[in-house]
Amino acid sequence: MVTDLPALSPLATRHVDAAGLGEIRARLDAGERLSFDDGVKLFLTPDLSALAALANRERERRWGDITFFNRNVHVNATNVCEATCIFCSFSRLKTGDAAAYTMSLDEAVGRVKALRGELITEVHIVNGLNPDLPWSYYLDLLRGIKAERPDLHIKAFTAVEIHYFAEKYAMTYHEVLRQLIDAGLGSLPGGGAEIFHPRARKKLCDDKVDAEGWIEVHRVAHELGLRSNCTMLFGSIETIEERVDHMLRLRALQDETGGFQTFIPLRFHHENNRLERLREPTAFDSLRTYAVSRLLLDNIDHIKAYWVMLGVELAQLTLGWGVDDIDGTVREERIYHMAGARTPQTLGRADLVQLIRDAGRVPVERDTLYHVVAEA
Ligand code: V47
C-alpha cells in the first residue's frame, strides 16, 4: 500500500526546517534517496520530534495506521556455541559448561507439539554454533516440526549458522540452504548481522562470519526464493557512522535482490556478558535509530520493533517513529532474558492488540511472509 509522499503540514515543515533538516526534507519530498551524510546528520539531530515527523510520514505513506504482529513461538535448541561474541549472554562454549544445554530432537520438537491446537503461525529457531551436533540434527528438527504441524512456517537459522554449517559439513551455502528448504525451512531470520563495519565487528565478534559472508548467505537465500529479515545490534561499541554504513550495506543488497522483508534494530542489553561496563542505549537513542532506519532503508517494506528487547512501552512508542511491526507472542525467549531483559516471556494476542490500539494504530495479524491472517 505505497502512496505518494504527502506534504508535511506547514507547522511540521517549519519545525523540521528549524531543526536543520530542511535539505533532507526537500530531498524526501522530491523522492530522492538519502546519502551516508544524510544518515549521519539525522542521527546527530537533537530534535527527536522533527525526526518523528519525517519517519512517521514515510511509515504512513506505506502502511497508514496498520501495525503488524504475529503469533509465533521461539525455540533455541542449544546454547552451546563455538563463537565468542562479547555481547552474548546466551551462549556457553562447551557441552558440560554451567548452564550449557542441548535439546534432544524429541525435546525440541516437543516444544512445538505442546502447542497443538494453538493458533500460532510461525516457529522461530536460532541456536548456538554447536560443534557436537551432526548435520542430520538440523534436517530432522525441521522435518519433525513439519510432521507435527505442517501448517507452521519455519523461520530458522541465522546467516551465521548457515555459514557454520557450510564450513563444518563441507557444503556450499547453496547446498546447505537447498537441503534445509527440502526439509521444511520457510525463511531466514535476520540475526547475526551485529555491526558490519570491520572495526566494530572485530571487537564484537571476531570469530564469526564477516559482513561479506553474512551478506552472501542472504544473497544466495534470496536467489533460492527465500525471503529473509535483517538486523543491526545497536548501542554497544559502534559509532553512528558504523550504524549508517551497516544500513547502507543492507540497502545495497536489497537493491540487488529485493529479498529482505523487514529490518529489526536490536537494542543492546548488557547483563551477564563481557560488555557489562557499558550503559545500555537510552530511549532517545532507540527511537532515533528506528526513525533513521525507516528513512534510509527506502527499499525495505517493514521496520520491526522487537518488543522483547525494547520493553513493551518503548516498543509502543516506536510506532510513531517509523515502525509498522512489533513481532509476536514469542512464548519463551532466552537470548535477551539471559542478557537482562525485564520484559515478559510472552504477550497474548489481546495484549498486542491493545498495545497497538492504544497507540492509535490498527492491529493486523500477519503470517511470516506478511499475508494478512486477520484484522483484529
Ligand atoms: O544475532 C544477542 C542479538 C540476535 C544480545 O528475524 C543481542 O524476525 C542485544 O536476530 N543485546 C538474535 N542483542 C535475535 C534475532 C531476531 C530477534 C527477533 C526477530 C528476528 C527476526 C530476529 O540477538 C543476535 C544478536 O544480534 N543479541 N545478544 C544482547 N546482549
Coordinates of C-alpha atoms and ligand atoms in Angstrom, one line a residue:
M1 CA 0.0 0.0 0.0
V2 CA 2.6 2.6 -1.1
T3 CA 1.1 6.0 -1.9
D4 CA 2.7 9.3 -2.8
L5 CA 4.5 11.0 0.0
P6 CA 2.1 13.6 1.4
A7 CA 3.4 17.1 2.1
L8 CA 4.1 17.8 5.8
S9 CA 1.7 20.3 7.4
P10 CA 3.1 23.9 7.3
L11 CA 3.7 23.7 11.0
A12 CA 5.6 20.4 10.8
T13 CA 7.6 21.8 7.8
R14 CA 8.7 24.8 9.8
H15 CA 9.6 22.6 12.8
V16 CA 11.7 20.2 10.6
D17 CA 13.4 23.0 8.8
A18 CA 14.1 24.8 12.1
A19 CA 15.8 21.6 13.3
G20 CA 18.2 22.0 10.4
L21 CA 16.7 19.1 8.4
G22 CA 15.2 21.2 5.6
E23 CA 17.5 19.9 2.9
I24 CA 16.8 16.3 3.9
R25 CA 13.0 17.1 3.9
A26 CA 13.3 18.6 0.5
R27 CA 15.1 15.6 -0.8
L28 CA 12.5 13.2 0.6
D29 CA 9.7 15.4 -0.8
A30 CA 11.4 15.1 -4.2
G31 CA 11.5 11.3 -3.9
E32 CA 15.3 11.3 -3.7
R33 CA 17.4 8.7 -1.8
L34 CA 19.2 9.8 1.3
S35 CA 23.0 9.6 1.4
F36 CA 25.5 8.4 4.1
D37 CA 26.0 12.1 5.2
D38 CA 22.2 12.5 5.5
G39 CA 22.0 9.4 7.7
V40 CA 24.7 10.8 10.0
K41 CA 23.0 14.2 10.1
L42 CA 19.7 12.6 11.1
F43 CA 21.4 10.6 13.9
L44 CA 23.0 13.8 15.2
T45 CA 19.9 15.9 15.4
P46 CA 18.8 16.6 19.0
D47 CA 15.2 17.2 17.8
L48 CA 13.5 13.9 18.2
S49 CA 10.1 15.1 17.2
A50 CA 11.4 16.5 13.9
L51 CA 12.8 13.1 13.2
A52 CA 9.5 11.5 14.1
A53 CA 7.6 13.8 11.7
L54 CA 9.8 12.6 8.8
A55 CA 9.9 8.9 9.7
N56 CA 6.2 8.8 10.6
R57 CA 5.3 10.3 7.2
E58 CA 7.3 7.6 5.5
R59 CA 5.7 4.9 7.7
E60 CA 2.1 6.1 7.0
R61 CA 2.8 6.5 3.3
R62 CA 3.5 2.8 3.2
W63 CA 1.1 1.4 5.8
G64 CA -1.2 4.1 7.0
D65 CA -2.0 3.2 10.6
I66 CA -1.7 -0.6 10.0
T67 CA 0.6 -2.2 12.6
F68 CA 1.5 -5.9 12.1
F69 CA 2.0 -8.6 14.7
N70 CA 2.2 -12.3 14.5
R71 CA 1.6 -15.4 16.7
N72 CA 4.9 -17.3 17.0
V73 CA 7.0 -19.4 19.2
H74 CA 10.8 -19.2 19.7
V75 CA 12.9 -22.4 20.0
N76 CA 16.5 -22.1 21.0
A77 CA 17.5 -25.8 20.8
T78 CA 21.1 -25.3 22.0
N79 CA 23.2 -22.6 23.5
V80 CA 26.5 -24.4 23.1
C81 CA 28.4 -22.1 20.7
E82 CA 32.0 -22.0 19.4
A83 CA 31.8 -18.3 18.7
T84 CA 32.9 -15.9 21.5
C85 CA 30.8 -12.7 20.7
I86 CA 31.4 -10.4 23.6
F87 CA 27.8 -9.1 23.8
C88 CA 26.3 -12.5 24.1
S89 CA 24.8 -13.7 27.4
F90 CA 23.1 -16.8 26.0
S91 CA 26.0 -18.9 24.7
R92 CA 28.2 -21.4 26.5
L93 CA 31.4 -22.5 24.9
K94 CA 31.3 -26.3 25.5
T95 CA 28.8 -29.0 26.3
G96 CA 29.1 -29.6 30.1
D97 CA 29.8 -25.9 30.9
A98 CA 27.5 -24.5 33.6
A99 CA 24.1 -23.7 32.1
A100 CA 25.0 -25.2 28.7
Y101 CA 22.2 -27.1 27.2
T102 CA 21.3 -29.0 24.0
M103 CA 17.8 -30.3 23.5
S104 CA 17.2 -33.7 22.1
L105 CA 15.2 -33.8 18.9
D106 CA 12.2 -35.1 20.8
E107 CA 12.5 -32.2 23.3
A108 CA 12.9 -29.5 20.6
V109 CA 10.0 -30.9 18.5
G110 CA 8.1 -31.3 21.8
R111 CA 8.1 -27.5 22.3
V112 CA 6.0 -27.2 19.2
K113 CA 4.0 -30.4 19.9
A114 CA 3.0 -28.9 23.3
L115 CA 1.2 -26.1 21.4
R116 CA -1.1 -28.4 19.5
G117 CA -4.4 -26.7 18.7
E118 CA -3.0 -23.2 19.4
L119 CA -3.3 -20.7 16.6
I120 CA 0.3 -19.9 16.1
T121 CA 1.7 -19.4 12.5
E122 CA 5.4 -19.4 13.0
V123 CA 8.3 -21.2 14.7
H124 CA 11.5 -19.0 15.0
I125 CA 14.6 -21.1 15.6
V126 CA 18.0 -19.7 16.5
N127 CA 20.8 -21.7 18.0
G128 CA 24.5 -21.6 19.1
L129 CA 27.2 -22.9 16.8
N130 CA 27.4 -26.3 18.4
P131 CA 30.4 -28.5 17.4
D132 CA 28.8 -31.7 18.8
L133 CA 25.8 -32.0 16.6
P134 CA 25.6 -33.9 13.2
W135 CA 24.1 -32.2 10.1
S136 CA 21.1 -34.6 10.4
Y137 CA 20.1 -33.0 13.7
Y138 CA 19.0 -29.8 11.9
L139 CA 17.3 -31.6 9.0
D140 CA 15.4 -33.8 11.4
L141 CA 14.5 -30.9 13.6
L142 CA 12.8 -29.2 10.6
R143 CA 11.2 -32.5 9.4
G144 CA 10.0 -33.3 12.9
I145 CA 8.3 -29.9 13.3
K146 CA 6.7 -30.1 9.9
A147 CA 5.4 -33.7 10.6
E148 CA 3.8 -32.4 13.8
R149 CA 2.5 -29.1 12.4
P150 CA 2.6 -28.9 8.5
D151 CA 0.8 -25.6 8.8
L152 CA 3.6 -23.7 10.6
H153 CA 6.1 -21.6 8.8
I154 CA 9.6 -22.3 10.0
K155 CA 11.9 -19.2 10.1
A156 CA 15.2 -20.7 11.2
F157 CA 19.0 -20.3 11.4
T158 CA 20.8 -17.0 11.1
A159 CA 23.3 -16.4 8.3
V160 CA 26.0 -17.1 10.9
E161 CA 24.6 -20.6 11.4
I162 CA 24.3 -21.2 7.7
H163 CA 27.9 -20.2 7.2
Y164 CA 28.9 -22.5 10.1
F165 CA 27.0 -25.5 8.6
A166 CA 28.7 -24.9 5.2
E167 CA 32.2 -24.9 6.8
K168 CA 31.6 -27.7 9.2
Y169 CA 29.7 -30.1 6.9
A170 CA 31.7 -29.1 3.8
M171 CA 29.0 -27.8 1.6
T172 CA 28.3 -24.5 -0.3
Y173 CA 25.7 -22.0 1.1
H174 CA 23.6 -23.1 -1.8
E175 CA 23.7 -26.8 -0.8
V176 CA 23.1 -26.1 2.8
L177 CA 20.1 -23.9 2.1
R178 CA 18.7 -26.3 -0.6
Q179 CA 18.7 -29.2 1.9
L180 CA 17.2 -27.1 4.6
I181 CA 14.4 -25.9 2.3
D182 CA 13.7 -29.5 1.3
A183 CA 13.4 -30.4 5.0
G184 CA 10.9 -27.6 5.6
L185 CA 12.7 -24.3 6.0
G186 CA 10.5 -21.3 5.1
S187 CA 12.7 -18.2 5.6
L188 CA 15.8 -16.9 7.4
P189 CA 15.7 -14.7 10.5
G190 CA 17.8 -11.6 10.5
G191 CA 20.2 -12.3 13.4
G192 CA 24.0 -12.4 13.4
A193 CA 24.4 -9.2 11.4
E194 CA 25.5 -7.2 14.5
I195 CA 27.6 -4.4 13.0
F196 CA 29.1 -5.0 9.6
H197 CA 31.9 -2.4 9.8
P198 CA 35.2 -4.3 10.3
R199 CA 36.4 -2.1 13.2
A200 CA 33.4 -2.8 15.4
R201 CA 32.9 -6.3 14.1
K202 CA 36.4 -7.2 15.1
K203 CA 35.7 -6.1 18.7
L204 CA 32.2 -7.6 18.9
C205 CA 32.5 -11.0 17.2
D206 CA 35.9 -11.6 15.6
D207 CA 35.5 -15.3 15.2
K208 CA 32.2 -15.5 13.3
V209 CA 31.3 -14.8 9.7
D210 CA 32.3 -11.4 8.4
A211 CA 30.0 -8.9 6.8
E212 CA 30.6 -10.2 3.2
G213 CA 29.8 -13.7 4.3
W214 CA 26.6 -12.7 6.1
I215 CA 25.5 -10.8 3.0
E216 CA 26.4 -13.6 0.6
V217 CA 24.3 -16.1 2.6
H218 CA 21.3 -13.8 2.3
R219 CA 22.1 -13.2 -1.4
V220 CA 22.1 -17.0 -2.0
A221 CA 18.9 -17.4 0.1
H222 CA 17.1 -14.7 -2.0
E223 CA 18.3 -16.4 -5.2
L224 CA 16.7 -19.6 -4.0
G225 CA 13.4 -17.8 -3.4
L226 CA 13.6 -17.5 0.3
R227 CA 12.6 -14.2 2.0
S228 CA 14.7 -13.1 4.9
N229 CA 15.0 -10.4 7.6
C230 CA 17.9 -8.3 8.6
T231 CA 19.0 -6.8 11.9
M232 CA 21.5 -4.4 13.5
L233 CA 22.7 -4.7 17.1
F234 CA 22.9 -1.1 18.2
G235 CA 24.1 0.8 21.3
S236 CA 27.2 -1.1 22.3
I237 CA 30.6 0.0 21.0
E238 CA 29.7 1.1 17.4
T239 CA 29.8 4.7 16.1
I240 CA 27.0 6.5 14.4
E241 CA 28.9 6.3 11.2
E242 CA 29.1 2.5 11.6
R243 CA 25.4 2.3 12.1
V244 CA 24.8 4.2 8.9
D245 CA 27.4 2.1 7.0
H246 CA 25.5 -1.0 8.2
M247 CA 22.2 0.2 7.0
L248 CA 23.6 1.2 3.6
R249 CA 25.2 -2.2 3.1
L250 CA 21.7 -3.8 3.6
R251 CA 20.2 -1.3 1.3
A252 CA 22.7 -2.2 -1.4
L253 CA 21.9 -5.9 -1.2
Q254 CA 18.2 -5.1 -1.2
D255 CA 18.7 -3.1 -4.5
E256 CA 20.1 -6.3 -6.0
T257 CA 17.7 -9.0 -4.7
G258 CA 14.6 -7.4 -3.1
G259 CA 14.6 -10.4 -0.7
F260 CA 14.5 -8.6 2.7
Q261 CA 11.1 -8.3 4.3
T262 CA 11.9 -6.3 7.4
F263 CA 14.7 -4.5 9.3
I264 CA 14.9 -5.1 13.0
P265 CA 17.2 -2.8 15.1
L266 CA 18.2 -4.9 18.2
R267 CA 18.8 -2.8 21.3
F268 CA 21.9 -3.9 23.2
H269 CA 21.4 -5.5 26.6
H270 CA 24.4 -5.5 28.9
E271 CA 23.8 -8.0 31.7
N272 CA 25.8 -11.3 32.0
N273 CA 28.2 -10.6 29.2
R274 CA 31.6 -9.0 28.7
L275 CA 30.2 -5.6 27.9
E276 CA 28.5 -5.2 31.3
R277 CA 30.5 -2.0 31.9
L278 CA 28.7 -0.2 29.1
R279 CA 25.5 1.7 29.6
E280 CA 22.5 0.4 27.6
P281 CA 21.1 2.7 24.9
T282 CA 18.6 5.3 26.1
A283 CA 15.1 5.6 24.9
F284 CA 16.1 8.6 22.8
D285 CA 18.8 6.7 21.1
S286 CA 16.5 3.8 20.4
L287 CA 13.7 5.9 18.9
R288 CA 16.3 7.8 16.8
T289 CA 17.7 4.5 15.5
Y290 CA 14.2 3.3 14.4
A291 CA 13.4 6.6 12.7
V292 CA 16.7 6.9 10.8
S293 CA 16.3 3.3 9.6
R294 CA 12.8 4.0 8.2
L295 CA 14.3 6.9 6.3
L296 CA 17.5 5.3 5.0
L297 CA 16.1 1.9 4.1
D298 CA 13.7 3.1 1.4
N299 CA 13.7 -0.3 -0.3
I300 CA 12.7 -2.4 2.7
D301 CA 9.0 -2.7 3.4
H302 CA 8.9 -3.1 7.1
I303 CA 10.7 -1.8 10.2
K304 CA 10.1 -4.1 13.2
A305 CA 10.4 -3.3 16.9
Y306 CA 11.1 -6.5 18.7
W307 CA 9.2 -5.7 22.0
V308 CA 11.2 -8.4 23.9
M309 CA 14.4 -6.3 23.7
L310 CA 12.9 -2.8 23.8
G311 CA 10.4 -3.2 26.5
V312 CA 6.7 -3.1 25.8
E313 CA 6.3 0.7 26.5
L314 CA 9.2 1.7 24.2
A315 CA 8.1 -0.7 21.5
Q316 CA 4.7 1.1 21.6
L317 CA 6.3 4.5 21.2
T318 CA 8.3 3.4 18.2
L319 CA 5.0 3.1 16.3
G320 CA 5.3 6.9 15.9
W321 CA 9.0 6.7 14.8
G322 CA 8.7 4.7 11.6
V323 CA 7.8 1.2 13.0
D324 CA 4.9 -0.8 11.5
D325 CA 5.5 -4.2 13.1
I326 CA 6.1 -5.3 16.7
D327 CA 6.8 -9.0 16.2
G328 CA 4.9 -11.7 18.0
T329 CA 3.7 -13.5 21.0
V330 CA 7.1 -15.2 21.3
R331 CA 6.2 -17.6 24.1
E332 CA 9.7 -18.4 25.5
E333 CA 12.8 -16.4 24.8
R334 CA 16.3 -17.0 26.1
I335 CA 18.8 -14.8 24.2
Y336 CA 17.7 -11.4 25.8
H337 CA 16.3 -12.7 29.0
M338 CA 19.8 -14.1 29.8
A339 CA 21.1 -10.6 29.0
G340 CA 18.9 -8.9 31.5
A341 CA 15.7 -8.1 29.5
R342 CA 12.9 -7.5 32.0
T343 CA 10.1 -8.0 29.5
P344 CA 7.6 -10.9 30.0
Q345 CA 8.3 -14.2 28.3
T346 CA 5.2 -13.9 26.2
L347 CA 2.4 -11.4 25.3
G348 CA -1.0 -12.7 24.4
R349 CA -2.8 -11.7 21.2
A350 CA -5.1 -9.4 23.2
D351 CA -2.1 -7.6 24.8
L352 CA -0.5 -7.0 21.4
V353 CA -3.9 -5.7 20.0
Q354 CA -4.4 -3.4 23.0
L355 CA -0.8 -2.0 22.8
I356 CA -1.3 -1.2 19.1
R357 CA -4.8 0.3 19.5
D358 CA -3.8 2.5 22.4
A359 CA -1.1 4.0 20.2
G360 CA -3.9 5.0 17.8
R361 CA -3.0 2.4 15.2
V362 CA -4.8 -0.5 13.5
P363 CA -3.6 -4.0 14.5
V364 CA -3.3 -6.6 11.8
E365 CA -2.2 -10.1 12.4
R366 CA 0.2 -11.3 9.7
D367 CA 1.9 -14.5 8.9
T368 CA 5.7 -14.7 8.4
L369 CA 5.5 -13.5 4.8
Y370 CA 3.2 -10.6 5.7
H371 CA 0.0 -12.1 4.4
V372 CA -2.9 -10.9 6.5
V373 CA -4.2 -13.6 8.8
A374 CA -6.9 -11.4 10.5
E375 CA -7.7 -7.8 11.2
A376 CA -8.1 -7.7 14.9
Ligands
V47_1 O1 22.2 -12.0 16.3 C1 22.4 -11.3 21.2 C2 21.3 -10.2 19.2 C3 20.3 -11.7 17.7 C4 22.4 -9.6 22.6 O2 14.4 -12.1 12.1 C5 21.7 -9.3 21.4 O3 12.4 -11.8 12.8 C6 21.2 -7.2 22.3 O4 18.2 -11.9 15.3 N1 21.9 -7.5 23.5 C7 19.3 -12.9 17.6 N2 21.2 -8.1 21.3 C8 17.9 -12.4 17.6 C9 17.4 -12.0 16.2 C10 15.9 -11.8 16.0 C11 15.1 -11.5 17.0 C12 13.7 -11.3 16.7 C13 13.2 -11.4 15.4 C14 14.1 -11.7 14.4 C15 13.6 -11.9 13.0 C16 15.5 -11.9 14.7 O5 20.2 -11.1 19.0 C17 21.8 -11.9 17.6 C18 22.3 -10.6 18.2 O6 22.3 -9.6 17.3 N3 21.8 -10.3 20.6 N4 22.8 -10.9 22.5 C19 22.5 -8.7 23.7 N5 23.1 -8.9 24.8

